[in-house]
Amino acid sequence: IIGMAMINSFGDSLAEIYLAQVGRTLGYNLREELYKHLQRLSLAFHDQRRTGDILTRITGDVSEVEDFIIGSLSDIIGSLLVLAGTLVYLFYQSWQIGLVATLIIPLMAVVSHHFARQIKVATKQQRAREGDLATATQEMLSSIRVIQTYSQGDHELKRFAEVNERNAGIALQTAKLQARFSWVMKVLESLAISGVVWLGLWLIHGVQPPAITVGTLVLFIDQIRNMFKPTRKII
């Protein structure tokens, strides 16, 4: 137990270090290329685009890419290995149970694709609203002397509140979509476990000699439940 814990922790530490290096290097290169690209764009582009939105793209969006590399890439790779190992084990123990587990994955992919399109649209809208927030803040700060001189603070606050309200609405919409997605996945998980229980009981009582034992069925149920976790991470 101690030896495995040391090896596992050592592997996690190395992965964290190398992924951090890759993520930060990628973010560094992205910011530098974006900065060069902005300098080459025409004045007409800069007249049409707002400064706060551009700043959000350079800082916030690149940080999202960094966080994905550092925090999610290792989860995806690990989840793929766990999923592959689980399917191999299930097929080795019972091809019927393995077939049920395999059929679950494309069903989950179809459901996730449906929700992913909606979540992607809502997320893009949310990022745009966050750009509007940054723009409103930047414009207020750049003209703070004029605002205070002519007592326009209430007007600017009202304008900012409207932008902030739109941003909160989009964020809530995204959260609702993600909550519905989680609910559907839980229902699919319960259906899959019910199917495995039904099939397992048939393999125990419906065939002679029994193809599996009750203990093996309990293990199958646990494996199916654990299979949903890496699959959801990958999705």
PDB file of C-alpha atoms in Angstrom:
ATOM      1  CA  ILE A   1       0.000   0.000   0.000  1.00  0.00           C
ATOM      2  CA  ILE A   2       2.782   2.437   0.925  1.00  0.00           C
ATOM      3  CA  GLY A   3       4.807   1.575  -2.181  1.00  0.00           C
ATOM      4  CA  MET A   4       1.818   1.992  -4.530  1.00  0.00           C
ATOM      5  CA  ALA A   5       0.914   5.281  -2.837  1.00  0.00           C
ATOM      6  CA  MET A   6       4.456   6.578  -3.360  1.00  0.00           C
ATOM      7  CA  ILE A   7       4.497   5.520  -7.031  1.00  0.00           C
ATOM      8  CA  ASN A   8       1.044   6.964  -7.673  1.00  0.00           C
ATOM      9  CA  SER A   9       1.881  10.257  -5.963  1.00  0.00           C
ATOM     10  CA  PHE A  10       5.188  10.483  -7.830  1.00  0.00           C
ATOM     11  CA  GLY A  11       3.406   9.953 -11.147  1.00  0.00           C
ATOM     12  CA  ASP A  12       0.781  12.584 -10.298  1.00  0.00           C
ATOM     13  CA  SER A  13       3.509  15.064  -9.347  1.00  0.00           C
ATOM     14  CA  LEU A  14       5.416  14.521 -12.595  1.00  0.00           C
ATOM     15  CA  ALA A  15       2.221  14.854 -14.636  1.00  0.00           C
ATOM     16  CA  GLU A  16       1.328  18.068 -12.819  1.00  0.00           C
ATOM     17  CA  ILE A  17       4.775  19.560 -13.446  1.00  0.00           C
ATOM     18  CA  TYR A  18       4.967  18.660 -17.137  1.00  0.00           C
ATOM     19  CA  LEU A  19       1.363  19.649 -17.875  1.00  0.00           C
ATOM     20  CA  ALA A  20       1.961  22.985 -16.134  1.00  0.00           C
ATOM     21  CA  GLN A  21       5.012  23.542 -18.328  1.00  0.00           C
ATOM     22  CA  VAL A  22       3.091  22.686 -21.475  1.00  0.00           C
ATOM     23  CA  GLY A  23       0.069  24.788 -20.506  1.00  0.00           C
ATOM     24  CA  ARG A  24       2.061  27.873 -19.527  1.00  0.00           C
ATOM     25  CA  THR A  25       4.274  27.618 -22.612  1.00  0.00           C
ATOM     26  CA  LEU A  26       1.223  27.343 -24.834  1.00  0.00           C
ATOM     27  CA  GLY A  27      -0.392  30.322 -23.090  1.00  0.00           C
ATOM     28  CA  TYR A  28       2.812  32.348 -23.465  1.00  0.00           C
ATOM     29  CA  ASN A  29       2.992  31.624 -27.190  1.00  0.00           C
ATOM     30  CA  LEU A  30      -0.705  32.306 -27.718  1.00  0.00           C
ATOM     31  CA  ARG A  31      -0.571  35.686 -25.991  1.00  0.00           C
ATOM     32  CA  GLU A  32       2.535  36.698 -27.931  1.00  0.00           C
ATOM     33  CA  GLU A  33       1.021  35.694 -31.279  1.00  0.00           C
ATOM     34  CA  LEU A  34      -2.253  37.437 -30.451  1.00  0.00           C
ATOM     35  CA  TYR A  35      -0.357  40.575 -29.487  1.00  0.00           C
ATOM     36  CA  LYS A  36       1.553  40.529 -32.792  1.00  0.00           C
ATOM     37  CA  HIS A  37      -1.669  39.858 -34.691  1.00  0.00           C
ATOM     38  CA  LEU A  38      -3.457  42.788 -33.059  1.00  0.00           C
ATOM     39  CA  GLN A  39      -0.649  45.123 -34.112  1.00  0.00           C
ATOM     40  CA  ARG A  40      -0.999  44.013 -37.735  1.00  0.00           C
ATOM     41  CA  LEU A  41      -4.775  44.459 -37.900  1.00  0.00           C
ATOM     42  CA  SER A  42      -6.195  47.507 -39.636  1.00  0.00           C
ATOM     43  CA  LEU A  43      -7.350  50.633 -37.843  1.00  0.00           C
ATOM     44  CA  ALA A  44     -10.853  49.906 -39.109  1.00  0.00           C
ATOM     45  CA  PHE A  45     -10.884  46.704 -37.076  1.00  0.00           C
ATOM     46  CA  HIS A  46      -9.803  48.512 -33.915  1.00  0.00           C
ATOM     47  CA  ASP A  47     -12.441  51.201 -34.509  1.00  0.00           C
ATOM     48  CA  GLN A  48     -15.138  48.533 -34.639  1.00  0.00           C
ATOM     49  CA  ARG A  49     -13.932  46.362 -31.762  1.00  0.00           C
ATOM     50  CA  ARG A  50     -14.034  47.485 -28.157  1.00  0.00           C
ATOM     51  CA  THR A  51     -10.862  47.457 -26.098  1.00  0.00           C
ATOM     52  CA  GLY A  52     -12.354  45.614 -23.117  1.00  0.00           C
ATOM     53  CA  ASP A  53     -13.546  42.721 -25.279  1.00  0.00           C
ATOM     54  CA  ILE A  54     -10.107  42.350 -26.882  1.00  0.00           C
ATOM     55  CA  LEU A  55      -8.461  42.374 -23.450  1.00  0.00           C
ATOM     56  CA  THR A  56     -10.827  39.624 -22.313  1.00  0.00           C
ATOM     57  CA  ARG A  57      -9.847  37.481 -25.298  1.00  0.00           C
ATOM     58  CA  ILE A  58      -6.136  37.901 -24.675  1.00  0.00           C
ATOM     59  CA  THR A  59      -6.291  37.335 -20.919  1.00  0.00           C
ATOM     60  CA  GLY A  60      -9.388  35.304 -20.082  1.00  0.00           C
ATOM     61  CA  ASP A  61      -9.669  33.059 -23.139  1.00  0.00           C
ATOM     62  CA  VAL A  62      -5.993  32.145 -23.141  1.00  0.00           C
ATOM     63  CA  SER A  63      -6.226  31.374 -19.424  1.00  0.00           C
ATOM     64  CA  GLU A  64      -9.102  28.997 -20.204  1.00  0.00           C
ATOM     65  CA  VAL A  65      -6.863  27.134 -22.649  1.00  0.00           C
ATOM     66  CA  GLU A  66      -4.097  26.949 -20.040  1.00  0.00           C
ATOM     67  CA  ASP A  67      -6.504  25.617 -17.409  1.00  0.00           C
ATOM     68  CA  PHE A  68      -7.746  22.968 -19.839  1.00  0.00           C
ATOM     69  CA  ILE A  69      -4.228  21.712 -20.535  1.00  0.00           C
ATOM     70  CA  ILE A  70      -3.193  21.755 -16.877  1.00  0.00           C
ATOM     71  CA  GLY A  71      -6.387  20.547 -15.230  1.00  0.00           C
ATOM     72  CA  SER A  72      -8.355  18.524 -17.782  1.00  0.00           C
ATOM     73  CA  LEU A  73      -5.902  16.844 -20.133  1.00  0.00           C
ATOM     74  CA  SER A  74      -4.592  14.437 -17.492  1.00  0.00           C
ATOM     75  CA  ASP A  75      -8.177  13.578 -16.494  1.00  0.00           C
ATOM     76  CA  ILE A  76      -9.069  12.809 -20.105  1.00  0.00           C
ATOM     77  CA  ILE A  77      -6.045  10.560 -20.643  1.00  0.00           C
ATOM     78  CA  GLY A  78      -6.620   8.770 -17.341  1.00  0.00           C
ATOM     79  CA  SER A  79     -10.319   8.368 -18.079  1.00  0.00           C
ATOM     80  CA  LEU A  80      -9.568   6.804 -21.472  1.00  0.00           C
ATOM     81  CA  LEU A  81      -7.274   4.264 -19.823  1.00  0.00           C
ATOM     82  CA  VAL A  82      -9.829   3.454 -17.099  1.00  0.00           C
ATOM     83  CA  LEU A  83     -12.635   3.106 -19.654  1.00  0.00           C
ATOM     84  CA  ALA A  84     -10.566   0.825 -21.912  1.00  0.00           C
ATOM     85  CA  GLY A  85      -9.464  -1.317 -18.973  1.00  0.00           C
ATOM     86  CA  THR A  86     -13.028  -1.638 -17.673  1.00  0.00           C
ATOM     87  CA  LEU A  87     -14.382  -2.747 -21.050  1.00  0.00           C
ATOM     88  CA  VAL A  88     -11.588  -5.307 -21.483  1.00  0.00           C
ATOM     89  CA  TYR A  89     -12.284  -6.722 -18.018  1.00  0.00           C
ATOM     90  CA  LEU A  90     -16.049  -6.916 -18.600  1.00  0.00           C
ATOM     91  CA  PHE A  91     -15.623  -8.699 -21.928  1.00  0.00           C
ATOM     92  CA  TYR A  92     -13.150 -11.087 -20.339  1.00  0.00           C
ATOM     93  CA  GLN A  93     -15.594 -11.977 -17.562  1.00  0.00           C
ATOM     94  CA  SER A  94     -18.816 -11.981 -19.627  1.00  0.00           C
ATOM     95  CA  TRP A  95     -19.226 -10.967 -23.253  1.00  0.00           C
ATOM     96  CA  GLN A  96     -22.940 -10.267 -22.643  1.00  0.00           C
ATOM     97  CA  ILE A  97     -22.196  -7.733 -19.911  1.00  0.00           C
ATOM     98  CA  GLY A  98     -19.351  -6.280 -21.985  1.00  0.00           C
ATOM     99  CA  LEU A  99     -21.731  -5.824 -24.927  1.00  0.00           C
ATOM    100  CA  VAL A 100     -24.226  -3.945 -22.736  1.00  0.00           C
ATOM    101  CA  ALA A 101     -21.422  -1.710 -21.468  1.00  0.00           C
ATOM    102  CA  THR A 102     -20.221  -1.049 -25.025  1.00  0.00           C
ATOM    103  CA  LEU A 103     -23.723  -0.100 -26.214  1.00  0.00           C
ATOM    104  CA  ILE A 104     -23.952   2.499 -23.457  1.00  0.00           C
ATOM    105  CA  ILE A 105     -21.062   4.577 -24.827  1.00  0.00           C
ATOM    106  CA  PRO A 106     -22.578   5.597 -28.235  1.00  0.00           C
ATOM    107  CA  LEU A 107     -25.870   6.381 -26.485  1.00  0.00           C
ATOM    108  CA  MET A 108     -24.028   8.652 -24.081  1.00  0.00           C
ATOM    109  CA  ALA A 109     -22.163  10.220 -27.011  1.00  0.00           C
ATOM    110  CA  VAL A 110     -25.431  11.063 -28.805  1.00  0.00           C
ATOM    111  CA  VAL A 111     -26.929  12.621 -25.679  1.00  0.00           C
ATOM    112  CA  SER A 112     -23.754  14.548 -24.897  1.00  0.00           C
ATOM    113  CA  HIS A 113     -23.501  15.839 -28.477  1.00  0.00           C
ATOM    114  CA  HIS A 114     -27.042  17.217 -28.194  1.00  0.00           C
ATOM    115  CA  PHE A 115     -26.263  19.079 -24.984  1.00  0.00           C
ATOM    116  CA  ALA A 116     -22.746  20.050 -26.062  1.00  0.00           C
ATOM    117  CA  ARG A 117     -24.044  22.106 -28.991  1.00  0.00           C
ATOM    118  CA  GLN A 118     -26.394  24.068 -26.738  1.00  0.00           C
ATOM    119  CA  ILE A 119     -23.784  24.514 -24.011  1.00  0.00           C
ATOM    120  CA  LYS A 120     -21.208  25.680 -26.570  1.00  0.00           C
ATOM    121  CA  VAL A 121     -23.547  28.380 -27.892  1.00  0.00           C
ATOM    122  CA  ALA A 122     -24.435  29.529 -24.380  1.00  0.00           C
ATOM    123  CA  THR A 123     -20.769  29.550 -23.351  1.00  0.00           C
ATOM    124  CA  LYS A 124     -19.778  31.675 -26.354  1.00  0.00           C
ATOM    125  CA  GLN A 125     -22.542  34.122 -25.478  1.00  0.00           C
ATOM    126  CA  GLN A 126     -21.329  34.182 -21.894  1.00  0.00           C
ATOM    127  CA  ARG A 127     -17.762  34.949 -23.007  1.00  0.00           C
ATOM    128  CA  ALA A 128     -19.125  37.765 -25.190  1.00  0.00           C
ATOM    129  CA  ARG A 129     -21.062  39.210 -22.248  1.00  0.00           C
ATOM    130  CA  GLU A 130     -17.928  39.025 -20.114  1.00  0.00           C
ATOM    131  CA  GLY A 131     -16.208  41.035 -22.851  1.00  0.00           C
ATOM    132  CA  ASP A 132     -19.010  43.601 -22.609  1.00  0.00           C
ATOM    133  CA  LEU A 133     -18.431  43.818 -18.853  1.00  0.00           C
ATOM    134  CA  ALA A 134     -14.724  44.405 -19.373  1.00  0.00           C
ATOM    135  CA  THR A 135     -15.487  47.011 -22.029  1.00  0.00           C
ATOM    136  CA  ALA A 136     -17.946  48.892 -19.810  1.00  0.00           C
ATOM    137  CA  THR A 137     -15.425  48.879 -16.956  1.00  0.00           C
ATOM    138  CA  GLN A 138     -12.572  50.013 -19.197  1.00  0.00           C
ATOM    139  CA  GLU A 139     -14.640  52.847 -20.687  1.00  0.00           C
ATOM    140  CA  MET A 140     -15.704  54.001 -17.233  1.00  0.00           C
ATOM    141  CA  LEU A 141     -12.145  54.029 -15.911  1.00  0.00           C
ATOM    142  CA  SER A 142     -10.744  55.801 -18.973  1.00  0.00           C
ATOM    143  CA  SER A 143     -13.330  58.595 -18.671  1.00  0.00           C
ATOM    144  CA  ILE A 144     -13.619  58.731 -14.876  1.00  0.00           C
ATOM    145  CA  ARG A 145     -12.691  62.417 -14.748  1.00  0.00           C
ATOM    146  CA  VAL A 146     -15.505  63.362 -17.126  1.00  0.00           C
ATOM    147  CA  ILE A 147     -17.986  61.132 -15.279  1.00  0.00           C
ATOM    148  CA  GLN A 148     -17.180  62.701 -11.918  1.00  0.00           C
ATOM    149  CA  THR A 149     -17.090  66.237 -13.310  1.00  0.00           C
ATOM    150  CA  TYR A 150     -20.565  65.978 -14.844  1.00  0.00           C
ATOM    151  CA  SER A 151     -22.028  63.671 -12.161  1.00  0.00           C
ATOM    152  CA  GLN A 152     -22.734  60.845 -14.602  1.00  0.00           C
ATOM    153  CA  GLY A 153     -22.062  58.099 -12.044  1.00  0.00           C
ATOM    154  CA  ASP A 154     -25.710  56.984 -11.808  1.00  0.00           C
ATOM    155  CA  HIS A 155     -26.033  56.776 -15.579  1.00  0.00           C
ATOM    156  CA  GLU A 156     -22.851  54.711 -15.895  1.00  0.00           C
ATOM    157  CA  LEU A 157     -23.961  52.462 -13.032  1.00  0.00           C
ATOM    158  CA  LYS A 158     -27.292  51.830 -14.755  1.00  0.00           C
ATOM    159  CA  ARG A 159     -25.545  50.972 -18.022  1.00  0.00           C
ATOM    160  CA  PHE A 160     -23.158  48.631 -16.239  1.00  0.00           C
ATOM    161  CA  ALA A 161     -26.039  46.974 -14.354  1.00  0.00           C
ATOM    162  CA  GLU A 162     -27.793  46.187 -17.650  1.00  0.00           C
ATOM    163  CA  VAL A 163     -24.658  44.538 -19.050  1.00  0.00           C
ATOM    164  CA  ASN A 164     -24.108  42.680 -15.783  1.00  0.00           C
ATOM    165  CA  GLU A 165     -27.706  41.435 -15.788  1.00  0.00           C
ATOM    166  CA  ARG A 166     -27.337  40.041 -19.318  1.00  0.00           C
ATOM    167  CA  ASN A 167     -24.134  38.306 -18.278  1.00  0.00           C
ATOM    168  CA  ALA A 168     -25.795  36.751 -15.231  1.00  0.00           C
ATOM    169  CA  GLY A 169     -28.721  35.564 -17.360  1.00  0.00           C
ATOM    170  CA  ILE A 170     -26.460  33.797 -19.848  1.00  0.00           C
ATOM    171  CA  ALA A 171     -24.434  32.225 -17.012  1.00  0.00           C
ATOM    172  CA  LEU A 172     -27.652  30.927 -15.433  1.00  0.00           C
ATOM    173  CA  GLN A 173     -28.757  29.504 -18.776  1.00  0.00           C
ATOM    174  CA  THR A 174     -25.451  27.641 -19.098  1.00  0.00           C
ATOM    175  CA  ALA A 175     -25.786  26.285 -15.562  1.00  0.00           C
ATOM    176  CA  LYS A 176     -29.315  25.018 -16.305  1.00  0.00           C
ATOM    177  CA  LEU A 177     -28.111  23.225 -19.432  1.00  0.00           C
ATOM    178  CA  GLN A 178     -25.310  21.565 -17.494  1.00  0.00           C
ATOM    179  CA  ALA A 179     -27.733  20.555 -14.731  1.00  0.00           C
ATOM    180  CA  ARG A 180     -30.132  18.989 -17.263  1.00  0.00           C
ATOM    181  CA  PHE A 181     -27.206  17.160 -18.849  1.00  0.00           C
ATOM    182  CA  SER A 182     -26.179  15.740 -15.455  1.00  0.00           C
ATOM    183  CA  TRP A 183     -29.762  14.613 -14.795  1.00  0.00           C
ATOM    184  CA  VAL A 184     -30.021  12.804 -18.134  1.00  0.00           C
ATOM    185  CA  MET A 185     -26.663  11.102 -17.548  1.00  0.00           C
ATOM    186  CA  LYS A 186     -27.817   9.915 -14.117  1.00  0.00           C
ATOM    187  CA  VAL A 187     -30.959   8.440 -15.687  1.00  0.00           C
ATOM    188  CA  LEU A 188     -28.868   6.682 -18.338  1.00  0.00           C
ATOM    189  CA  GLU A 189     -26.615   5.329 -15.618  1.00  0.00           C
ATOM    190  CA  SER A 190     -29.575   3.925 -13.695  1.00  0.00           C
ATOM    191  CA  LEU A 191     -30.983   2.339 -16.878  1.00  0.00           C
ATOM    192  CA  ALA A 192     -27.620   0.761 -17.655  1.00  0.00           C
ATOM    193  CA  ILE A 193     -27.272  -0.651 -14.132  1.00  0.00           C
ATOM    194  CA  SER A 194     -30.838  -1.989 -14.273  1.00  0.00           C
ATOM    195  CA  GLY A 195     -30.038  -3.707 -17.582  1.00  0.00           C
ATOM    196  CA  VAL A 196     -26.902  -5.260 -16.119  1.00  0.00           C
ATOM    197  CA  VAL A 197     -28.828  -6.480 -13.057  1.00  0.00           C
ATOM    198  CA  TRP A 198     -31.531  -8.052 -15.243  1.00  0.00           C
ATOM    199  CA  LEU A 199     -28.972  -9.705 -17.535  1.00  0.00           C
ATOM    200  CA  GLY A 200     -26.830 -10.811 -14.585  1.00  0.00           C
ATOM    201  CA  LEU A 201     -29.770 -12.469 -12.844  1.00  0.00           C
ATOM    202  CA  TRP A 202     -30.560 -14.333 -16.049  1.00  0.00           C
ATOM    203  CA  LEU A 203     -26.946 -15.499 -16.287  1.00  0.00           C
ATOM    204  CA  ILE A 204     -27.189 -16.753 -12.683  1.00  0.00           C
ATOM    205  CA  HIS A 205     -30.639 -18.398 -12.728  1.00  0.00           C
ATOM    206  CA  GLY A 206     -31.528 -18.747 -16.414  1.00  0.00           C
ATOM    207  CA  VAL A 207     -28.644 -20.892 -17.597  1.00  0.00           C
ATOM    208  CA  GLN A 208     -27.184 -24.133 -16.287  1.00  0.00           C
ATOM    209  CA  PRO A 209     -24.583 -24.143 -14.958  1.00  0.00           C
ATOM    210  CA  PRO A 210     -24.705 -20.471 -13.874  1.00  0.00           C
ATOM    211  CA  ALA A 211     -22.433 -18.339 -16.050  1.00  0.00           C
ATOM    212  CA  ILE A 212     -21.549 -15.958 -13.203  1.00  0.00           C
ATOM    213  CA  THR A 213     -21.913 -15.727  -9.438  1.00  0.00           C
ATOM    214  CA  VAL A 214     -23.774 -13.192  -7.349  1.00  0.00           C
ATOM    215  CA  GLY A 215     -20.464 -11.702  -6.247  1.00  0.00           C
ATOM    216  CA  THR A 216     -19.417 -11.267  -9.883  1.00  0.00           C
ATOM    217  CA  LEU A 217     -22.721  -9.500 -10.612  1.00  0.00           C
ATOM    218  CA  VAL A 218     -22.101  -7.089  -7.728  1.00  0.00           C
ATOM    219  CA  LEU A 219     -18.648  -6.408  -9.164  1.00  0.00           C
ATOM    220  CA  PHE A 220     -20.163  -5.812 -12.629  1.00  0.00           C
ATOM    221  CA  ILE A 221     -22.586  -3.255 -11.190  1.00  0.00           C
ATOM    222  CA  ASP A 222     -19.711  -1.454  -9.485  1.00  0.00           C
ATOM    223  CA  GLN A 223     -17.670  -1.492 -12.703  1.00  0.00           C
ATOM    224  CA  ILE A 224     -20.563  -0.082 -14.759  1.00  0.00           C
ATOM    225  CA  ARG A 225     -21.085   2.657 -12.190  1.00  0.00           C
ATOM    226  CA  ASN A 226     -17.388   3.505 -12.247  1.00  0.00           C
ATOM    227  CA  MET A 227     -17.391   3.439 -16.056  1.00  0.00           C
ATOM    228  CA  PHE A 228     -19.764   6.393 -16.176  1.00  0.00           C
ATOM    229  CA  LYS A 229     -17.352   8.650 -14.279  1.00  0.00           C
ATOM    230  CA  PRO A 230     -14.490   8.556 -16.833  1.00  0.00           C
ATOM    231  CA  THR A 231     -16.954   8.633 -19.718  1.00  0.00           C
ATOM    232  CA  ARG A 232     -18.519  11.837 -18.401  1.00  0.00           C
ATOM    233  CA  LYS A 233     -15.046  13.343 -17.928  1.00  0.00           C
ATOM    234  CA  ILE A 234     -14.139  12.536 -21.531  1.00  0.00           C
ATOM    235  CA  ILE A 235     -17.397  14.018 -22.808  1.00  0.00           C
TER     236      ILE A 235
END
